[in-house]
Amino acid sequence: MIAGGGLWYLQEYHFYNRLPAAETITVQTASGPETLPVTGFQGIDADNSPLRWRACAVLAAPPVDPVPFQGATPLGTPGWFDCFDYGRLTEDLESGAAQAVLSQSEIRPDVDRVLAIYPDGRVYGWHQYNDKTPERGVMD
């Protein structure tokens, strides 16, 4: 039980760090990267994985002509990071209630930063392996 509890703690809390508040987020558009102001930014990341970055915020204005991201797959988060509901994001991306766009290609080798943007300005972000490495499974 102690080992199980320790493993749970490591996965749920130890490896994640809260990110400092950000005032902008980058979105790739047809004319190049666009830096947009955001409010209410919350984010987490982990030094030991390229896939553990997550963010939630509200855009001050929608991007103009963002580059769509095909095959967006939001990943889970620790239970305490409750602004990011990957199940709901997945459903909303499938139904068209949210649009997946590219934030930054190759944020790390073979990993892209993806955003889900809602019409009301809510934006959620995560890192995802890009299609240059299809043999890699999502193992985070």
Coordinates of C-alpha atoms in Angstrom, one line a residue:
M1 CA 0.0 0.0 0.0
I2 CA 2.8 2.4 0.8
A3 CA 4.4 1.8 -2.6
G4 CA 1.1 2.2 -4.4
G5 CA 0.4 5.4 -2.4
G6 CA 3.9 6.7 -3.3
L7 CA 3.4 5.9 -7.0
W8 CA 0.0 7.7 -7.0
Y9 CA 1.6 10.8 -5.3
L10 CA 4.4 10.9 -7.8
Q11 CA 2.0 10.7 -10.8
E12 CA -0.6 13.1 -9.3
Y13 CA 1.5 15.8 -7.7
H14 CA 5.3 15.3 -7.6
F15 CA 6.1 15.6 -11.3
Y16 CA 3.8 18.5 -12.1
N17 CA 4.6 22.2 -11.6
R18 CA 2.2 25.1 -11.8
L19 CA 3.2 27.5 -14.5
P20 CA 3.4 31.3 -13.8
A21 CA 0.5 33.3 -15.2
A22 CA 0.9 34.1 -18.8
E23 CA -0.5 37.2 -20.6
T24 CA -0.4 35.8 -24.1
I25 CA -0.7 32.7 -26.1
T26 CA 0.6 32.0 -29.7
V27 CA -1.6 30.7 -32.5
Q28 CA -0.4 29.7 -35.9
T29 CA -2.4 31.5 -38.6
A30 CA -2.4 31.5 -42.4
S31 CA -0.2 34.6 -42.2
G32 CA 2.2 33.3 -39.5
P33 CA 2.3 33.1 -35.7
E34 CA -0.1 35.5 -33.9
T35 CA 0.4 36.3 -30.3
L36 CA -2.9 36.9 -28.6
P37 CA -3.7 38.3 -25.1
V38 CA -5.3 36.0 -22.6
T39 CA -6.8 36.3 -19.1
G40 CA -7.2 33.8 -16.4
F41 CA -4.3 31.6 -17.5
Q42 CA -3.7 28.4 -15.5
G43 CA -1.0 26.0 -16.6
I44 CA 1.0 23.0 -15.5
D45 CA 4.1 21.2 -16.9
A46 CA 6.6 18.6 -15.9
D47 CA 10.3 18.5 -16.6
N48 CA 10.3 14.7 -17.2
S49 CA 7.9 14.6 -20.1
P50 CA 7.3 16.5 -23.3
L51 CA 3.5 15.7 -23.1
R52 CA 2.5 17.0 -19.6
W53 CA 2.1 20.7 -20.5
R54 CA -1.6 21.8 -20.1
A55 CA -3.2 25.3 -20.1
C56 CA -6.5 26.9 -19.7
A57 CA -7.3 30.6 -20.4
V58 CA -9.7 33.0 -22.1
L59 CA -8.7 34.8 -25.3
A60 CA -9.4 38.5 -25.4
A61 CA -10.1 38.2 -29.2
P62 CA -10.3 35.2 -31.5
P63 CA -7.4 34.4 -33.9
V64 CA -7.9 35.4 -37.5
D65 CA -7.6 32.4 -39.9
P66 CA -5.9 29.9 -37.4
V67 CA -4.2 26.8 -38.8
P68 CA -6.5 23.8 -38.0
F69 CA -4.9 20.8 -36.2
Q70 CA -6.1 17.4 -37.5
G71 CA -6.3 14.5 -35.1
A72 CA -6.3 16.6 -31.9
T73 CA -6.3 14.3 -28.9
P74 CA -6.5 16.1 -25.5
L75 CA -4.7 14.2 -22.8
G76 CA -5.6 13.6 -19.2
T77 CA -4.5 15.8 -16.2
P78 CA -4.0 15.2 -12.5
G79 CA -7.3 15.5 -10.7
W80 CA -6.4 18.7 -8.9
F81 CA -6.0 20.6 -12.2
D82 CA -9.7 20.9 -12.7
C83 CA -9.9 23.6 -15.3
F84 CA -8.9 21.1 -18.0
D85 CA -11.5 18.4 -18.7
Y86 CA -10.0 16.2 -21.5
G87 CA -13.2 14.1 -21.8
R88 CA -15.3 17.2 -22.4
L89 CA -12.7 18.7 -24.8
T90 CA -12.6 15.5 -26.8
E91 CA -16.4 15.5 -27.1
D92 CA -16.5 19.2 -28.0
L93 CA -13.8 18.8 -30.7
E94 CA -15.7 15.8 -32.2
S95 CA -19.0 17.7 -32.2
G96 CA -17.5 21.0 -33.6
A97 CA -18.3 23.0 -30.4
A98 CA -14.5 23.7 -30.2
Q99 CA -11.9 24.0 -32.9
A100 CA -8.5 22.4 -32.7
V101 CA -5.7 24.7 -33.9
L102 CA -1.9 24.6 -34.0
S103 CA -0.2 26.8 -31.5
Q104 CA 3.4 25.8 -32.2
S105 CA 4.9 23.1 -34.3
E106 CA 7.9 21.2 -32.8
I107 CA 7.6 22.8 -29.3
R108 CA 9.9 19.9 -28.5
P109 CA 11.2 17.3 -31.0
D110 CA 8.2 15.5 -32.6
V111 CA 5.8 17.3 -30.3
D112 CA 3.3 20.1 -31.2
R113 CA 1.4 22.5 -29.0
V114 CA -2.3 22.2 -29.7
L115 CA -5.1 24.5 -28.7
A116 CA -8.9 23.9 -28.5
I117 CA -10.7 27.2 -29.0
Y118 CA -14.3 27.8 -28.2
P119 CA -16.5 30.6 -29.8
D120 CA -16.8 32.3 -26.4
G121 CA -13.0 32.7 -26.1
R122 CA -12.1 29.8 -23.8
V123 CA -8.9 28.2 -24.9
Y124 CA -7.3 24.9 -23.7
G125 CA -3.9 23.7 -24.6
W126 CA -1.8 20.5 -24.5
H127 CA 1.2 18.9 -26.2
Q128 CA 0.7 16.1 -28.6
Y129 CA 3.1 13.9 -30.7
N130 CA 2.9 15.1 -34.3
D131 CA 2.2 12.8 -37.2
K132 CA 5.9 12.5 -38.0
T133 CA 6.1 9.9 -35.3
P134 CA 3.0 7.7 -35.7
E135 CA 4.7 4.7 -34.3
R136 CA 4.8 6.4 -30.9
G137 CA 1.8 5.9 -28.8
V138 CA 0.4 8.3 -26.3
M139 CA 2.0 7.0 -23.2
D140 CA 1.7 9.9 -20.8

